[in-house]
Structures are given as C-alpha cells and as structure tokens.
C-alpha cells in the first residue's frame, strides 16, 4: 500500500488569502485525486490530477479557485485561492493502487483548513 | 450515473451486539464497492472492497459485507460490536478502475457499554 503525507496538517487562514496544500507519496503513481470534506459531510471529489496532463475538475470546481500542480509521479499540490469561510473543510489527497489496477485508493491524513 | 445511498445516518448499538450498516448503490456497469472508516480526527481507512470476485467480502477488524446484485445492496456487518468500532463509515462506489470514488453521506456508528 502507498504511504501518503500531506502538509500542512491544519491551518487557520484569513479571508482573501490562498493556501497551498502538498501531497507526497512514497511510490510512483499515475493517478492522484483531491477531495473536500466539509464539516459533518461526506467527501466530494474536486479534481483528478494525472502526471503530464491538465487536471480534470468536477462540476462545481474550477481551476481558478483550486489550481493543481502535478510535477512528477510522487507529488501534487492543491491551492485554495481567495479563501472565504465556506472553504473551511478537510482537504484530502488520494492515490490509485497500481498493483490492484487502481481499484483501491489510499488516502492521505488530510489538511484541516479553517478560514476566518 | 453511479450513486450510493447509505440508509441510516446514525446507528447505535451496545457493545457485543451485531452491527448492520446499510448501503444501496446505483451503477450502469459492474461496480467496485468499498467500505471506508474514519475515526475522529483520523484519516480514512479501507475496511473492505468488492471487485467482482466473491460476493461475500471479509475485511479488517471482523467486518464483512455481501454484494447482492439483485438488491443493489452492499451492507456492512459485524457479529459483535466493540467500543473501538465507534466511527464514521462510508460506503463508496467506483465504476471503472482508475476513476474517482463516489462516497455515500456516511453512517455514524455509536457503541455503548
């Protein structure tokens, strides 16, 4: 199984600022995913980030608000731009498991973001 | 389009009694189905998965789930609840390997002594 770390683990930010979240994997993976979990809610997919191509965003999420980088096969970043209190959530990255043909996903510990 | 419905938002059981968390899915194809658990302030952990092999799937910590295509269900069970089972449980579907996961709204399991 893949081991995933995220930085920062939590942050408190001011309205109008931006935060970049890092996701690091201990092995090379083709597919990485970014999810949002709003307080008391389930997980919602933000985008799929494949190395070597532009990220694919789900309905309701746009690149200007959530720009994503995927510079190599072990790393990705998600930026939450021009933040508002509604962006307060846990942000999680996940990776597909190559051994199981990507049928199983492993999740990072999440980044807990609070916007004041 | 695929979707997942967790029929109970909250389930309460006593320690030592059986656990049943219900999940129904909708999918156009033969889906892959998962149960994940999230303990308070901790990350998501995969409990078990169904990927078109045996319909009765055994997972970690004594949990198991049965895939019933005719009922489009994938209910999670455990014969005897433990206090440490108290957590949020998510039923998840994926239609195609490599595609993103679709999460249910979650079921909060409470276990009393």
CSV table of N, CA and C in Angstrom, one decimal, chain A residues 7-58:
chain,number,residue,atom,x,y,z
A,7,UNK,N,0.9,18.2,3.8
A,7,UNK,CA,1.4,19.4,4.5
A,7,UNK,C,0.6,20.6,4.1
A,8,UNK,N,0.2,21.5,5.0
A,8,UNK,CA,0.2,21.3,6.4
A,8,UNK,C,-0.9,20.3,6.9
A,9,UNK,N,-0.8,19.9,8.1
A,9,UNK,CA,-1.9,19.1,8.6
A,9,UNK,C,-3.1,19.9,9.0
A,10,UNK,N,-2.9,21.1,9.4
A,10,UNK,CA,-4.0,22.0,9.6
A,10,UNK,C,-3.5,23.5,9.5
A,11,UNK,N,-4.5,24.4,9.2
A,11,UNK,CA,-4.1,25.8,9.2
A,11,UNK,C,-5.3,26.6,9.4
A,12,UNK,N,-5.1,27.8,9.9
A,12,UNK,CA,-6.1,28.8,10.1
A,12,UNK,C,-5.7,30.0,9.2
A,13,UNK,N,-6.6,30.4,8.3
A,13,UNK,CA,-6.2,31.4,7.3
A,13,UNK,C,-7.2,32.6,7.4
A,14,UNK,N,-6.8,33.7,6.9
A,14,UNK,CA,-7.7,34.9,6.8
A,14,UNK,C,-8.4,34.9,5.4
A,15,UNK,N,-9.6,35.4,5.4
A,15,UNK,CA,-10.4,35.6,4.2
A,15,UNK,C,-9.6,36.3,3.2
A,16,UNK,N,-9.7,35.9,1.9
A,16,UNK,CA,-9.0,36.5,0.8
A,16,UNK,C,-7.6,36.0,0.5
A,17,UNK,N,-7.0,35.2,1.4
A,17,UNK,CA,-5.7,34.7,1.2
A,17,UNK,C,-5.8,33.4,0.5
A,18,UNK,N,-4.6,32.8,0.2
A,18,UNK,CA,-4.5,31.5,-0.5
A,18,UNK,C,-3.7,30.5,0.3
A,19,UNK,N,-4.0,29.3,0.2
A,19,UNK,CA,-3.2,28.2,0.8
A,19,UNK,C,-2.8,27.1,-0.1
A,20,UNK,N,-1.6,26.7,-0.1
A,20,UNK,CA,-1.2,25.6,-1.0
A,20,UNK,C,-1.0,24.4,-0.1
A,21,UNK,N,-1.6,23.3,-0.5
A,21,UNK,CA,-1.5,22.0,0.3
A,21,UNK,C,-0.7,21.1,-0.6
A,22,UNK,N,0.3,20.4,0.1
A,22,UNK,CA,1.1,19.5,-0.6
A,22,UNK,C,0.8,18.0,-0.3
A,23,UNK,N,0.9,17.2,-1.3
A,23,UNK,CA,0.6,15.7,-1.1
A,23,UNK,C,1.9,15.0,-1.6
A,24,UNK,N,2.5,14.2,-0.8
A,24,UNK,CA,3.7,13.4,-1.1
A,24,UNK,C,3.4,11.9,-1.0
A,25,UNK,N,3.8,11.1,-2.0
A,25,UNK,CA,3.5,9.7,-1.9
A,25,UNK,C,4.9,9.0,-1.9
A,26,UNK,N,5.0,7.8,-1.3
A,26,UNK,CA,6.2,7.1,-1.1
A,26,UNK,C,6.5,6.2,-2.3
A,27,UNK,N,5.7,6.3,-3.4
A,27,UNK,CA,5.9,5.5,-4.6
A,27,UNK,C,5.3,6.2,-5.7
A,28,UNK,N,5.8,5.8,-6.9
A,28,UNK,CA,5.3,6.5,-8.1
A,28,UNK,C,3.8,6.0,-8.5
A,29,UNK,N,3.0,7.0,-8.7
A,29,UNK,CA,1.6,6.7,-9.0
A,29,UNK,C,1.2,7.6,-10.2
A,30,UNK,N,0.3,7.0,-11.0
A,30,UNK,CA,-0.1,7.8,-12.2
A,30,UNK,C,-1.3,8.7,-11.8
A,31,UNK,N,-2.2,8.2,-11.0
A,31,UNK,CA,-3.4,8.9,-10.7
A,31,UNK,C,-3.4,9.4,-9.3
A,32,UNK,N,-3.7,10.7,-9.2
A,32,UNK,CA,-3.9,11.3,-7.8
A,32,UNK,C,-5.2,12.0,-7.8
A,33,UNK,N,-5.9,12.1,-6.7
A,33,UNK,CA,-7.2,12.7,-6.6
A,33,UNK,C,-7.2,13.7,-5.4
A,34,UNK,N,-8.0,14.7,-5.6
A,34,UNK,CA,-8.2,15.7,-4.5
A,34,UNK,C,-9.6,15.7,-4.1
A,35,UNK,N,-9.9,15.6,-2.8
A,35,UNK,CA,-11.3,15.6,-2.3
A,35,UNK,C,-11.4,16.7,-1.2
A,36,UNK,N,-12.7,17.1,-1.0
A,36,UNK,CA,-13.0,18.0,0.0
A,36,UNK,C,-14.1,17.4,0.9
A,37,UNK,N,-13.9,17.6,2.2
A,37,UNK,CA,-14.9,17.1,3.2
A,37,UNK,C,-15.3,18.3,4.0
A,38,UNK,N,-16.4,18.8,3.8
A,38,UNK,CA,-16.9,19.9,4.5
A,38,UNK,C,-17.4,19.4,5.9
A,39,UNK,N,-17.5,20.3,6.9
A,39,UNK,CA,-17.8,19.9,8.2
A,39,UNK,C,-19.1,19.1,8.3
A,40,UNK,N,-19.0,17.9,8.9
A,40,UNK,CA,-20.1,17.0,9.1
A,40,UNK,C,-20.6,16.3,7.8
A,41,UNK,N,-19.9,16.5,6.7
A,41,UNK,CA,-20.3,16.0,5.4
A,41,UNK,C,-19.4,14.8,4.9
A,42,UNK,N,-19.9,14.3,3.8
A,42,UNK,CA,-19.1,13.2,3.1
A,42,UNK,C,-18.0,13.9,2.3
A,43,UNK,N,-17.3,13.0,1.6
A,43,UNK,CA,-16.2,13.5,0.7
A,43,UNK,C,-16.7,13.8,-0.7
A,44,UNK,N,-16.3,14.9,-1.3
A,44,UNK,CA,-16.6,15.2,-2.6
A,44,UNK,C,-15.3,15.4,-3.4
A,45,UNK,N,-15.3,14.8,-4.6
A,45,UNK,CA,-14.1,14.9,-5.5
A,45,UNK,C,-14.0,16.3,-6.1
A,46,UNK,N,-12.8,16.9,-5.9
A,46,UNK,CA,-12.6,18.2,-6.5
A,46,UNK,C,-12.0,18.0,-8.0
A,47,UNK,N,-11.0,17.2,-8.1
A,47,UNK,CA,-10.3,17.0,-9.4
A,47,UNK,C,-9.5,15.8,-9.4
A,48,UNK,N,-9.2,15.3,-10.6
A,48,UNK,CA,-8.2,14.2,-10.8
A,48,UNK,C,-7.0,14.8,-11.4
A,49,UNK,N,-5.8,14.4,-10.8
A,49,UNK,CA,-4.5,15.0,-11.3
A,49,UNK,C,-3.6,13.9,-11.8
A,50,UNK,N,-3.5,13.8,-13.1
A,50,UNK,CA,-2.6,12.9,-13.7
A,50,UNK,C,-1.3,13.5,-14.1
A,51,UNK,N,-0.2,12.9,-13.9
A,51,UNK,CA,1.1,13.5,-14.3
A,51,UNK,C,1.2,13.6,-15.8
A,52,UNK,N,1.6,14.8,-16.2
A,52,UNK,CA,1.8,15.1,-17.6
A,52,UNK,C,0.6,15.6,-18.4
A,53,UNK,N,-0.5,15.8,-17.6
A,53,UNK,CA,-1.7,16.4,-18.3
A,53,UNK,C,-2.4,17.4,-17.3
A,54,UNK,N,-3.3,18.2,-17.9
A,54,UNK,CA,-4.0,19.1,-17.0
A,54,UNK,C,-5.0,18.4,-16.1
A,55,UNK,N,-5.2,18.9,-14.9
A,55,UNK,CA,-6.1,18.3,-14.0
A,55,UNK,C,-7.6,18.4,-14.6
A,56,UNK,N,-8.3,17.4,-14.2
A,56,UNK,CA,-9.8,17.3,-14.6
A,56,UNK,C,-10.6,17.7,-13.4
A,57,UNK,N,-11.4,18.7,-13.6
A,57,UNK,CA,-12.2,19.2,-12.4
A,57,UNK,C,-13.7,18.7,-12.5
A,58,UNK,N,-14.2,18.4,-11.4
A,58,UNK,CA,-15.6,18.0,-11.3
A,58,UNK,C,-16.5,19.3,-11.3
